PDB file of C-alpha atoms in Angstrom:
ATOM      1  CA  UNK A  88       0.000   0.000   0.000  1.00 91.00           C
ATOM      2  CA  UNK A  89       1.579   3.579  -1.167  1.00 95.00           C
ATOM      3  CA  UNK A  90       1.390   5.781   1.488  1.00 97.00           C
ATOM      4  CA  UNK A  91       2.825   9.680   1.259  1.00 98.00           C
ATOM      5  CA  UNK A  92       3.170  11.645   5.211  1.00 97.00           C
ATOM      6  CA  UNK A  93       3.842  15.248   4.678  1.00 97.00           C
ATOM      7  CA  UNK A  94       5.484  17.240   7.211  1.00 96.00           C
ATOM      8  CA  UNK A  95       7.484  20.534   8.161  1.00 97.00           C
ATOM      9  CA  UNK A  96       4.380  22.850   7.364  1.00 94.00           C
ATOM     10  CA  UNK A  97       3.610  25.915   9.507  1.00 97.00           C
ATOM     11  CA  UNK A  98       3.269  29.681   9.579  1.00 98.00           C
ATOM     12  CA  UNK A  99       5.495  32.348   8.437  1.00 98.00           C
ATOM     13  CA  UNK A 100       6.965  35.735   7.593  1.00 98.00           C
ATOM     14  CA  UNK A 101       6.542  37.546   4.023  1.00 98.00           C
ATOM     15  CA  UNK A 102      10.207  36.565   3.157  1.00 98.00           C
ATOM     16  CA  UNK A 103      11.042  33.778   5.318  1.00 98.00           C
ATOM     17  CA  UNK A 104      11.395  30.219   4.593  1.00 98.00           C
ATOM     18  CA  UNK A 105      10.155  27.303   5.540  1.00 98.00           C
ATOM     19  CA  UNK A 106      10.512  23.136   4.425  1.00 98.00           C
ATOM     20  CA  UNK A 107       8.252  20.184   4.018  1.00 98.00           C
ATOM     21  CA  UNK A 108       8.905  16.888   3.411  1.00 98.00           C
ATOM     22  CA  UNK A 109       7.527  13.522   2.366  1.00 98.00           C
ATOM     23  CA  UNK A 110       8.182  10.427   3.444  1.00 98.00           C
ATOM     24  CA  UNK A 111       7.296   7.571   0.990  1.00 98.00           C
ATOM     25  CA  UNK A 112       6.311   4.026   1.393  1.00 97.00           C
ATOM     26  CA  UNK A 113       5.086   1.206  -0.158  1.00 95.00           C
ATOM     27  CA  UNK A 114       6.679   1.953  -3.747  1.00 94.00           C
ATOM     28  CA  UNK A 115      10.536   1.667  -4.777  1.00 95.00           C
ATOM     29  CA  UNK A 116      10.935   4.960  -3.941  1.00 97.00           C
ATOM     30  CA  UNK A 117      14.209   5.645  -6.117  1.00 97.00           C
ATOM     31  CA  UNK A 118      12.752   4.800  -9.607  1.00 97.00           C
ATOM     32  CA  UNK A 119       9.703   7.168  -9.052  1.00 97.00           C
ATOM     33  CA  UNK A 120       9.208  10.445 -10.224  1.00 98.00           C
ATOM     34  CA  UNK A 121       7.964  12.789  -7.074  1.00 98.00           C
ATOM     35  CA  UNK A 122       5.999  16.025  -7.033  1.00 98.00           C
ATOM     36  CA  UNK A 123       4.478  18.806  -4.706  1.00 98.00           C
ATOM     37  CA  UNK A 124       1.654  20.237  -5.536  1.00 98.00           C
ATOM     38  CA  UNK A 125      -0.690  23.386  -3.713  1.00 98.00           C
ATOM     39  CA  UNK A 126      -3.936  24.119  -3.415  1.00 98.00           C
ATOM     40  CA  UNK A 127      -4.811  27.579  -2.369  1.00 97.00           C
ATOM     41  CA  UNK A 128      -8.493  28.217  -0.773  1.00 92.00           C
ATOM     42  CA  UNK A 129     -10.967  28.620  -3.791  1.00 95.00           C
ATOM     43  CA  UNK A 130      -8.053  27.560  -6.364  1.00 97.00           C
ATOM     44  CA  UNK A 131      -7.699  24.073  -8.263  1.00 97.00           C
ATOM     45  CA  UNK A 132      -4.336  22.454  -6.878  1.00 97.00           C
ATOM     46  CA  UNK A 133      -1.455  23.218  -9.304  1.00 98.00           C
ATOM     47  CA  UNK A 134       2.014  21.652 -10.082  1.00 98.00           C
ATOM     48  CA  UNK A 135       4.733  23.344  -7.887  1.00 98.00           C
ATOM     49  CA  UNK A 136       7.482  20.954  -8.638  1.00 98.00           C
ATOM     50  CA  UNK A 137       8.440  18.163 -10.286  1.00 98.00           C
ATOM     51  CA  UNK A 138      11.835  15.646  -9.668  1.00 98.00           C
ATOM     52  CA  UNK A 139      12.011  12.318 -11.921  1.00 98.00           C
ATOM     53  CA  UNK A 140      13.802   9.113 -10.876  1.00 97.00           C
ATOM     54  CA  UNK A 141      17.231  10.659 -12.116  1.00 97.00           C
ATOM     55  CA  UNK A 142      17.047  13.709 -10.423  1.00 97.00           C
ATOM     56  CA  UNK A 143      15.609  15.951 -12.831  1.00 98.00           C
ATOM     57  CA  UNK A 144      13.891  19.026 -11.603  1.00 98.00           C
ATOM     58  CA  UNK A 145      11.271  21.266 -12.671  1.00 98.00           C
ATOM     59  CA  UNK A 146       8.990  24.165 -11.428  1.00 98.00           C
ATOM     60  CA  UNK A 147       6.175  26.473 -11.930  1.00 98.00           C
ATOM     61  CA  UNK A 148       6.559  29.179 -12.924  1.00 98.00           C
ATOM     62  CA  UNK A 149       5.461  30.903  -9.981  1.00 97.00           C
ATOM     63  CA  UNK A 150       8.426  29.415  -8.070  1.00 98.00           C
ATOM     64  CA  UNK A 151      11.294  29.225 -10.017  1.00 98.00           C
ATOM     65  CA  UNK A 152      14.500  31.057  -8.247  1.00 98.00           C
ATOM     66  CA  UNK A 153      12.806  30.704  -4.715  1.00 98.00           C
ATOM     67  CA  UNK A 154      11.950  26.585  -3.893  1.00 98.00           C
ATOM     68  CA  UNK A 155      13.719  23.431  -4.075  1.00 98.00           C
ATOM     69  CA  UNK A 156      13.014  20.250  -4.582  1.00 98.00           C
ATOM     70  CA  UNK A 157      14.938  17.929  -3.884  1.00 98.00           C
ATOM     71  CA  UNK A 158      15.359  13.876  -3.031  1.00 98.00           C
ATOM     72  CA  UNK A 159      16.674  11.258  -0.710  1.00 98.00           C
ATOM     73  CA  UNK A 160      16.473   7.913  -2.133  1.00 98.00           C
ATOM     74  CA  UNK A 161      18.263   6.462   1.163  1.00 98.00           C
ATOM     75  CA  UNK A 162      15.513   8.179   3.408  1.00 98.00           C
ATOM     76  CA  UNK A 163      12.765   7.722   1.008  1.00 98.00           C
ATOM     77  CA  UNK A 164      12.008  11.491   1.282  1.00 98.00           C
ATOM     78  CA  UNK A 165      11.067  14.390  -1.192  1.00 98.00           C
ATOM     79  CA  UNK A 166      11.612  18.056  -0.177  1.00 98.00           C
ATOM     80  CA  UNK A 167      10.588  21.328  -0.790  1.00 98.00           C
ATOM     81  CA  UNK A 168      12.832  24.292   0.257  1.00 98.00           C
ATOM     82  CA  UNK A 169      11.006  27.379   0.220  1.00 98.00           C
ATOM     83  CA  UNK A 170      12.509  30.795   0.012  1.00 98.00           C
ATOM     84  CA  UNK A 171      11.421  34.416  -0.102  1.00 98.00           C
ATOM     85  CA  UNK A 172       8.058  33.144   0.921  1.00 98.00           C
ATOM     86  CA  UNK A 173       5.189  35.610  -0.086  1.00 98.00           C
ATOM     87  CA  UNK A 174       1.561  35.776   0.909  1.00 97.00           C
ATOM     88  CA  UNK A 175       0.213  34.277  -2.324  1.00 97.00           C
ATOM     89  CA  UNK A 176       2.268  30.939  -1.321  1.00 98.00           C
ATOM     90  CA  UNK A 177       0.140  30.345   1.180  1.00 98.00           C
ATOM     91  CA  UNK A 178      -1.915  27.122   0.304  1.00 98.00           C
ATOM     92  CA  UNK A 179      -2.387  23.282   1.603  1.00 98.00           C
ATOM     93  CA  UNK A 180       1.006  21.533   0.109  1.00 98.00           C
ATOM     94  CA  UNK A 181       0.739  17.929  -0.775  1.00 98.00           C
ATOM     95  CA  UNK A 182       3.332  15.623  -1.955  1.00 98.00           C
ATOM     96  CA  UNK A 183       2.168  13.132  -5.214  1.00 98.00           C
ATOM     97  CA  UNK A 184       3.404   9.783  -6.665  1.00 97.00           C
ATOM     98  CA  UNK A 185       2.371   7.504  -9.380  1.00 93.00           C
ATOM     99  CA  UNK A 186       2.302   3.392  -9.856  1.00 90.00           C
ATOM    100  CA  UNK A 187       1.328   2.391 -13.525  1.00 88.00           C
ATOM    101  CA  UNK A 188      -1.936   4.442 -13.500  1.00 92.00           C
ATOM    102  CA  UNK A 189      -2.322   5.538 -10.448  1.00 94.00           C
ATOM    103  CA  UNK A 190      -1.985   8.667  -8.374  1.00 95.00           C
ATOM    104  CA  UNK A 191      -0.841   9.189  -4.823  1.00 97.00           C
ATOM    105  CA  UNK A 192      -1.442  11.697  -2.526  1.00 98.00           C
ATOM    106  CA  UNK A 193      -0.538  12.796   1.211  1.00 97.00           C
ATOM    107  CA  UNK A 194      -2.697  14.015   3.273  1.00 97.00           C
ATOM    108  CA  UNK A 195      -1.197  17.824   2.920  1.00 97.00           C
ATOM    109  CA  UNK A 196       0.556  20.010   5.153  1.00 98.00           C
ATOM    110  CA  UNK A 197      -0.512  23.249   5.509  1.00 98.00           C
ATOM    111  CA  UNK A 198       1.687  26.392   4.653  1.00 98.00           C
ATOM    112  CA  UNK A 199       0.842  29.870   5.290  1.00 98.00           C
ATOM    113  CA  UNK A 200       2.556  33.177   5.116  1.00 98.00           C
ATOM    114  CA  UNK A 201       1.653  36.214   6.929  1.00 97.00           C
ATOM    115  CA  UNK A 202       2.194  39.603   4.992  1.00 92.00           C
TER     116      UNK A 202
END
């Protein structure tokens, strides 16, 4: 059974910075592809970033310059570093996985960002 914990949410500054994580189990973790996605209140959740099986990054557009993703395949974690944090960041952050054709999602962690 795939199961995805998020962690490391919270509340902070305009500016600050702040990282989740995922811890992964039930798949191979080091041949899967991992993403974080958001979901802001009233918004559809979007892609924030993307890391493949190789390493391979890639982010929205919203967040290039300022987050992180990154992997490790010993620890069967994904993380998100988060810089220069500003208000419109603030959203429910959930980490995603897919076997053949399914998706996987945690439960979320919750990020927000005072101005």
């Amino acid at each position: 059974q795939v199961q995805l914990v998020e962690s490391g949410g919270g509340l902070v500054q305009s500016g600050g910075s702040l990282r989740v994580s995922c811890v992964a189990s039930g798949i191979i973790f080091r041949l899967h592809a991992m993403g974080w996605y958001r979901q802001a209140p009233g918004k559809q959740r979007e892609l924030v970033a993307v890391i493949t099986s190789g390493g391979s990054t890639n982010y929205a557009d919203s967040v290039k310059g300022r987050f992180t993703i990154s992997r490790d395949n010993a620890k069967n974690t994904v993380y998100l570093q988060m810089n220069s944090l500003k208000p419109e960041d603030t959203a429910v952050y959930y980490c995603n996985t897919r076997r053949g054709l399914a998706d996987y999602w945690g439960q979320g962690t919750q990020v927000t960002v005072s101005s």
